Amino acid sequence: MNSAWKDAMNRFITAAALLALGTTAALAQSPEGDPAKGANVFKKCMACHAVGEGAKNKVGPELNGIVGRKMGAVEGFNYSDTLKEHNAKGDVWTAEVLDAYLTNPRSYMPGVKMVFAGLPKESDRVNLIAYLSGFNEDGTKK
Ligand code: HEC
């Protein structure tokens, strides 16, 4: 091998290694999420939802303790038949289900009356779920 070819190969191997490292770092980071960034994403929900101590139902139900909460479970909120049916079956908002729902609410759960296009960016959803996971059912911070 001549040396110019060797240099090119070395550069290629270095670039491939860096790319692999970057991908691993991104994958390692994604299940965690950043609650501070998630608080910012939650601004998109605040026209209709509240979270935290003293949170009240608005157009949508309050979202305290939503990660792990039973679907359609807020007392006094007038849910769609769809969410009432999920409640009757005992379905739960796990982080995975929330992620799928928030990507595109009405295609994931036809019949739901939440008028929201969805969060197509995975990082937005992961950060938002990290933020929402930080609240207990009574609205206090974990
Ligand atoms: C335009 C108003 C509106 C916006 C914006 C909105 N929602 Fe909703 N959301 C609703 C309504 C209304 C319901 C009740 C749906 C039903 O009964 O079918 C709901 C239901 C929900 C539920 C189910 C709650 C339960 O108790 O089962 C979750 C979770 C949820 N929204 C999360 C979010 C998040 C997170 C955002 C922001 C990314 C958001 N919503 C944006 C109106 C909205």
PDB file of C-alpha atoms and ligand atoms in Angstrom:
ATOM      1  CA  MET A   1       0.000   0.000   0.000  1.00  0.00           C
ATOM      2  CA  ASN A   2       1.336   3.467  -0.782  1.00  0.00           C
ATOM      3  CA  SER A   3       1.235   6.009   1.996  1.00  0.00           C
ATOM      4  CA  ALA A   4      -1.456   8.303   0.525  1.00  0.00           C
ATOM      5  CA  TRP A   5      -3.810   5.324   0.366  1.00  0.00           C
ATOM      6  CA  LYS A   6      -2.881   4.355   3.940  1.00  0.00           C
ATOM      7  CA  ASP A   7      -3.635   7.894   5.154  1.00  0.00           C
ATOM      8  CA  ALA A   8      -7.007   7.844   3.455  1.00  0.00           C
ATOM      9  CA  MET A   9      -7.813   4.463   5.023  1.00  0.00           C
ATOM     10  CA  ASN A  10      -6.806   5.709   8.450  1.00  0.00           C
ATOM     11  CA  ARG A  11      -8.993   8.787   8.109  1.00  0.00           C
ATOM     12  CA  PHE A  12     -11.889   6.613   7.029  1.00  0.00           C
ATOM     13  CA  ILE A  13     -11.461   4.238   9.979  1.00  0.00           C
ATOM     14  CA  THR A  14     -11.250   7.155  12.432  1.00  0.00           C
ATOM     15  CA  ALA A  15     -14.394   8.748  10.993  1.00  0.00           C
ATOM     16  CA  ALA A  16     -16.293   5.440  11.161  1.00  0.00           C
ATOM     17  CA  ALA A  17     -15.183   4.895  14.763  1.00  0.00           C
ATOM     18  CA  LEU A  18     -16.280   8.404  15.772  1.00  0.00           C
ATOM     19  CA  LEU A  19     -19.627   7.924  14.074  1.00  0.00           C
ATOM     20  CA  ALA A  20     -20.152   4.634  15.936  1.00  0.00           C
ATOM     21  CA  LEU A  21     -19.240   6.303  19.226  1.00  0.00           C
ATOM     22  CA  GLY A  22     -21.649   9.176  18.574  1.00  0.00           C
ATOM     23  CA  THR A  23     -24.481   6.767  17.832  1.00  0.00           C
ATOM     24  CA  THR A  24     -23.782   4.792  21.014  1.00  0.00           C
ATOM     25  CA  ALA A  25     -23.766   8.010  23.067  1.00  0.00           C
ATOM     26  CA  ALA A  26     -27.103   9.099  21.572  1.00  0.00           C
ATOM     27  CA  LEU A  27     -28.647   5.697  22.259  1.00  0.00           C
ATOM     28  CA  ALA A  28     -27.289   5.628  25.798  1.00  0.00           C
ATOM     29  CA  GLN A  29     -28.769   9.064  26.461  1.00  0.00           C
ATOM     30  CA  SER A  30     -32.246   8.629  24.985  1.00  0.00           C
ATOM     31  CA  PRO A  31     -33.988   6.441  27.614  1.00  0.00           C
ATOM     32  CA  GLU A  32     -33.100   9.000  30.293  1.00  0.00           C
ATOM     33  CA  GLY A  33     -34.420  12.264  28.879  1.00  0.00           C
ATOM     34  CA  ASP A  34     -33.840  15.757  30.213  1.00  0.00           C
ATOM     35  CA  PRO A  35     -36.680  17.006  32.478  1.00  0.00           C
ATOM     36  CA  ALA A  36     -35.621  20.662  32.082  1.00  0.00           C
ATOM     37  CA  LYS A  37     -35.962  20.398  28.315  1.00  0.00           C
ATOM     38  CA  GLY A  38     -39.208  18.491  28.868  1.00  0.00           C
ATOM     39  CA  ALA A  39     -40.640  21.409  30.870  1.00  0.00           C
ATOM     40  CA  ASN A  40     -40.129  23.514  27.777  1.00  0.00           C
ATOM     41  CA  VAL A  41     -41.892  20.947  25.558  1.00  0.00           C
ATOM     42  CA  PHE A  42     -44.790  20.896  28.064  1.00  0.00           C
ATOM     43  CA  LYS A  43     -45.575  24.506  27.060  1.00  0.00           C
ATOM     44  CA  LYS A  44     -47.263  22.928  24.018  1.00  0.00           C
ATOM     45  CA  CYS A  45     -49.647  21.110  26.358  1.00  0.00           C
ATOM     46  CA  MET A  46     -50.342  23.941  28.810  1.00  0.00           C
ATOM     47  CA  ALA A  47     -53.244  25.454  26.896  1.00  0.00           C
ATOM     48  CA  CYS A  48     -55.152  22.310  27.877  1.00  0.00           C
ATOM     49  CA  HIS A  49     -53.264  20.553  30.701  1.00  0.00           C
ATOM     50  CA  ALA A  50     -51.819  21.455  34.096  1.00  0.00           C
ATOM     51  CA  VAL A  51     -49.326  19.562  36.252  1.00  0.00           C
ATOM     52  CA  GLY A  52     -47.905  20.219  39.737  1.00  0.00           C
ATOM     53  CA  GLU A  53     -49.415  21.076  43.118  1.00  0.00           C
ATOM     54  CA  GLY A  54     -52.998  22.347  42.873  1.00  0.00           C
ATOM     55  CA  ALA A  55     -53.217  21.450  39.141  1.00  0.00           C
ATOM     56  CA  LYS A  56     -56.804  21.662  37.896  1.00  0.00           C
ATOM     57  CA  ASN A  57     -58.548  20.116  34.913  1.00  0.00           C
ATOM     58  CA  LYS A  58     -58.650  22.491  31.954  1.00  0.00           C
ATOM     59  CA  VAL A  59     -59.735  21.497  28.442  1.00  0.00           C
ATOM     60  CA  GLY A  60     -57.875  18.267  29.278  1.00  0.00           C
ATOM     61  CA  PRO A  61     -57.425  16.466  32.623  1.00  0.00           C
ATOM     62  CA  GLU A  62     -54.596  17.355  35.022  1.00  0.00           C
ATOM     63  CA  LEU A  63     -51.543  15.179  34.389  1.00  0.00           C
ATOM     64  CA  ASN A  64     -50.075  14.559  37.858  1.00  0.00           C
ATOM     65  CA  GLY A  65     -48.524  11.099  38.116  1.00  0.00           C
ATOM     66  CA  ILE A  66     -49.549  10.381  34.513  1.00  0.00           C
ATOM     67  CA  VAL A  67     -46.641   7.983  33.892  1.00  0.00           C
ATOM     68  CA  GLY A  68     -48.053   4.785  35.397  1.00  0.00           C
ATOM     69  CA  ARG A  69     -51.549   6.264  35.937  1.00  0.00           C
ATOM     70  CA  LYS A  70     -54.679   4.419  34.814  1.00  0.00           C
ATOM     71  CA  MET A  71     -56.191   5.801  31.594  1.00  0.00           C
ATOM     72  CA  GLY A  72     -59.211   8.069  31.942  1.00  0.00           C
ATOM     73  CA  ALA A  73     -58.928   8.113  35.726  1.00  0.00           C
ATOM     74  CA  VAL A  74     -59.291  11.759  36.786  1.00  0.00           C
ATOM     75  CA  GLU A  75     -62.402  12.176  38.915  1.00  0.00           C
ATOM     76  CA  GLY A  76     -64.856  14.707  37.461  1.00  0.00           C
ATOM     77  CA  PHE A  77     -63.282  14.947  34.002  1.00  0.00           C
ATOM     78  CA  ASN A  78     -65.653  14.211  31.143  1.00  0.00           C
ATOM     79  CA  TYR A  79     -63.610  11.737  29.057  1.00  0.00           C
ATOM     80  CA  SER A  80     -64.457  10.473  25.579  1.00  0.00           C
ATOM     81  CA  ASP A  81     -66.022   7.012  25.342  1.00  0.00           C
ATOM     82  CA  THR A  82     -62.651   5.805  24.033  1.00  0.00           C
ATOM     83  CA  LEU A  83     -60.790   6.742  27.220  1.00  0.00           C
ATOM     84  CA  LYS A  84     -63.709   5.516  29.375  1.00  0.00           C
ATOM     85  CA  GLU A  85     -63.385   2.115  27.675  1.00  0.00           C
ATOM     86  CA  HIS A  86     -59.620   2.002  28.289  1.00  0.00           C
ATOM     87  CA  ASN A  87     -60.310   2.909  31.927  1.00  0.00           C
ATOM     88  CA  ALA A  88     -62.809   0.067  32.251  1.00  0.00           C
ATOM     89  CA  LYS A  89     -60.211  -2.365  30.869  1.00  0.00           C
ATOM     90  CA  GLY A  90     -57.677  -1.123  33.423  1.00  0.00           C
ATOM     91  CA  ASP A  91     -55.210   0.149  30.792  1.00  0.00           C
ATOM     92  CA  VAL A  92     -52.283   2.205  32.063  1.00  0.00           C
ATOM     93  CA  TRP A  93     -50.217   5.082  30.649  1.00  0.00           C
ATOM     94  CA  THR A  94     -46.773   3.497  30.712  1.00  0.00           C
ATOM     95  CA  ALA A  95     -43.845   5.511  29.313  1.00  0.00           C
ATOM     96  CA  GLU A  96     -43.950   3.347  26.163  1.00  0.00           C
ATOM     97  CA  VAL A  97     -47.675   3.890  25.573  1.00  0.00           C
ATOM     98  CA  LEU A  98     -47.337   7.627  26.221  1.00  0.00           C
ATOM     99  CA  ASP A  99     -44.492   7.804  23.716  1.00  0.00           C
ATOM    100  CA  ALA A 100     -46.608   6.132  21.031  1.00  0.00           C
ATOM    101  CA  TYR A 101     -49.684   8.217  21.903  1.00  0.00           C
ATOM    102  CA  LEU A 102     -47.863  11.553  21.870  1.00  0.00           C
ATOM    103  CA  THR A 103     -46.284  10.843  18.485  1.00  0.00           C
ATOM    104  CA  ASN A 104     -49.734  11.166  16.914  1.00  0.00           C
ATOM    105  CA  PRO A 105     -52.599  10.987  19.442  1.00  0.00           C
ATOM    106  CA  ARG A 106     -55.538  10.464  17.124  1.00  0.00           C
ATOM    107  CA  SER A 107     -53.932   7.899  14.866  1.00  0.00           C
ATOM    108  CA  TYR A 108     -52.682   5.904  17.883  1.00  0.00           C
ATOM    109  CA  MET A 109     -56.013   6.174  19.707  1.00  0.00           C
ATOM    110  CA  PRO A 110     -58.888   6.897  17.310  1.00  0.00           C
ATOM    111  CA  GLY A 111     -61.869   8.454  19.072  1.00  0.00           C
ATOM    112  CA  VAL A 112     -59.818  10.429  21.573  1.00  0.00           C
ATOM    113  CA  LYS A 113     -60.983  14.043  21.777  1.00  0.00           C
ATOM    114  CA  MET A 114     -57.561  15.607  22.264  1.00  0.00           C
ATOM    115  CA  VAL A 115     -56.977  18.026  19.401  1.00  0.00           C
ATOM    116  CA  PHE A 116     -53.199  17.934  19.159  1.00  0.00           C
ATOM    117  CA  ALA A 117     -51.137  17.046  16.078  1.00  0.00           C
ATOM    118  CA  GLY A 118     -48.430  15.220  18.041  1.00  0.00           C
ATOM    119  CA  LEU A 119     -44.727  15.417  18.761  1.00  0.00           C
ATOM    120  CA  PRO A 120     -42.855  13.889  15.807  1.00  0.00           C
ATOM    121  CA  LYS A 121     -39.407  14.438  17.389  1.00  0.00           C
ATOM    122  CA  GLU A 122     -38.354  11.510  19.577  1.00  0.00           C
ATOM    123  CA  SER A 123     -36.134  13.717  21.770  1.00  0.00           C
ATOM    124  CA  ASP A 124     -39.129  15.987  22.546  1.00  0.00           C
ATOM    125  CA  ARG A 125     -41.192  12.992  23.665  1.00  0.00           C
ATOM    126  CA  VAL A 126     -38.390  11.457  25.731  1.00  0.00           C
ATOM    127  CA  ASN A 127     -37.654  14.768  27.485  1.00  0.00           C
ATOM    128  CA  LEU A 128     -41.351  15.485  28.073  1.00  0.00           C
ATOM    129  CA  ILE A 129     -41.952  12.022  29.579  1.00  0.00           C
ATOM    130  CA  ALA A 130     -38.896  12.535  31.831  1.00  0.00           C
ATOM    131  CA  TYR A 131     -40.443  15.838  33.003  1.00  0.00           C
ATOM    132  CA  LEU A 132     -43.906  14.327  33.613  1.00  0.00           C
ATOM    133  CA  SER A 133     -42.363  11.351  35.478  1.00  0.00           C
ATOM    134  CA  GLY A 134     -41.108  13.827  38.074  1.00  0.00           C
ATOM    135  CA  PHE A 135     -44.588  14.458  39.552  1.00  0.00           C
ATOM    136  CA  ASN A 136     -46.436  12.302  42.087  1.00  0.00           C
ATOM    137  CA  GLU A 137     -50.219  11.841  41.813  1.00  0.00           C
ATOM    138  CA  ASP A 138     -50.721  14.648  44.373  1.00  0.00           C
ATOM    139  CA  GLY A 139     -48.623  17.024  42.273  1.00  0.00           C
ATOM    140  CA  THR A 140     -45.595  17.101  44.563  1.00  0.00           C
ATOM    141  CA  LYS A 141     -42.174  16.572  42.983  1.00  0.00           C
ATOM    142  CA  LYS A 142     -40.532  13.170  43.383  1.00  0.00           C
TER     143      LYS A 142
HETATM  144  C1  HEC B   1     -56.119  21.441  22.581  1.00  0.00           C
HETATM  145  C2  HEC B   1     -56.073  20.842  23.888  1.00  0.00           C
HETATM  146  C3  HEC B   1     -55.010  19.811  24.195  1.00  0.00           C
HETATM  147  C4  HEC B   1     -53.643  19.868  23.992  1.00  0.00           C
HETATM  148  C5  HEC B   1     -52.846  20.976  23.333  1.00  0.00           C
HETATM  149  C6  HEC B   1     -53.096  18.669  24.580  1.00  0.00           C
HETATM  150  N1  HEC B   1     -54.106  17.889  25.103  1.00  0.00           N
HETATM  151 FE1  HEC B   1     -53.885  16.118  26.072  1.00  0.00          FE
HETATM  152  N2  HEC B   1     -55.899  15.945  26.252  1.00  0.00           N
HETATM  153  C7  HEC B   1     -56.826  16.892  25.847  1.00  0.00           C
HETATM  154  C8  HEC B   1     -58.176  16.377  26.068  1.00  0.00           C
HETATM  155  C9  HEC B   1     -59.482  17.115  25.745  1.00  0.00           C
HETATM  156  C10 HEC B   1     -58.020  15.098  26.627  1.00  0.00           C
HETATM  157  C11 HEC B   1     -59.125  14.098  26.975  1.00  0.00           C
HETATM  158  C12 HEC B   1     -59.290  13.202  25.759  1.00  0.00           C
HETATM  159  C13 HEC B   1     -60.472  12.265  25.766  1.00  0.00           C
HETATM  160  O1  HEC B   1     -61.253  12.233  26.739  1.00  0.00           O
HETATM  161  O2  HEC B   1     -60.625  11.576  24.764  1.00  0.00           O
HETATM  162  C14 HEC B   1     -56.584  14.844  26.737  1.00  0.00           C
HETATM  163  C15 HEC B   1     -56.021  13.692  27.254  1.00  0.00           C
HETATM  164  C16 HEC B   1     -54.681  13.505  27.478  1.00  0.00           C
HETATM  165  C17 HEC B   1     -54.098  12.366  28.135  1.00  0.00           C
HETATM  166  C18 HEC B   1     -54.872  11.202  28.752  1.00  0.00           C
HETATM  167  C19 HEC B   1     -55.147  11.552  30.215  1.00  0.00           C
HETATM  168  C20 HEC B   1     -55.882  10.513  31.026  1.00  0.00           C
HETATM  169  O3  HEC B   1     -56.226  10.840  32.177  1.00  0.00           O
HETATM  170  O4  HEC B   1     -56.115   9.392  30.563  1.00  0.00           O
HETATM  171  C21 HEC B   1     -52.761  12.558  28.161  1.00  0.00           C
HETATM  172  C22 HEC B   1     -51.723  11.622  28.740  1.00  0.00           C
HETATM  173  C23 HEC B   1     -52.494  13.811  27.497  1.00  0.00           C
HETATM  174  N3  HEC B   1     -53.672  14.363  27.098  1.00  0.00           N
HETATM  175  C24 HEC B   1     -51.236  14.357  27.355  1.00  0.00           C
HETATM  176  C25 HEC B   1     -50.971  15.535  26.640  1.00  0.00           C
HETATM  177  C26 HEC B   1     -49.648  16.075  26.453  1.00  0.00           C
HETATM  178  C27 HEC B   1     -48.389  15.514  27.077  1.00  0.00           C
HETATM  179  C28 HEC B   1     -49.785  17.189  25.654  1.00  0.00           C
HETATM  180  C29 HEC B   1     -48.695  18.061  25.093  1.00  0.00           C
HETATM  181  C30 HEC B   1     -47.678  17.416  24.287  1.00  0.00           C
HETATM  182  C31 HEC B   1     -51.204  17.341  25.372  1.00  0.00           C
HETATM  183  N4  HEC B   1     -51.887  16.327  25.994  1.00  0.00           N
HETATM  184  C32 HEC B   1     -51.754  18.359  24.605  1.00  0.00           C
HETATM  185  C33 HEC B   1     -56.533  18.126  25.301  1.00  0.00           C
HETATM  186  C34 HEC B   1     -55.289  18.559  24.897  1.00  0.00           C
END
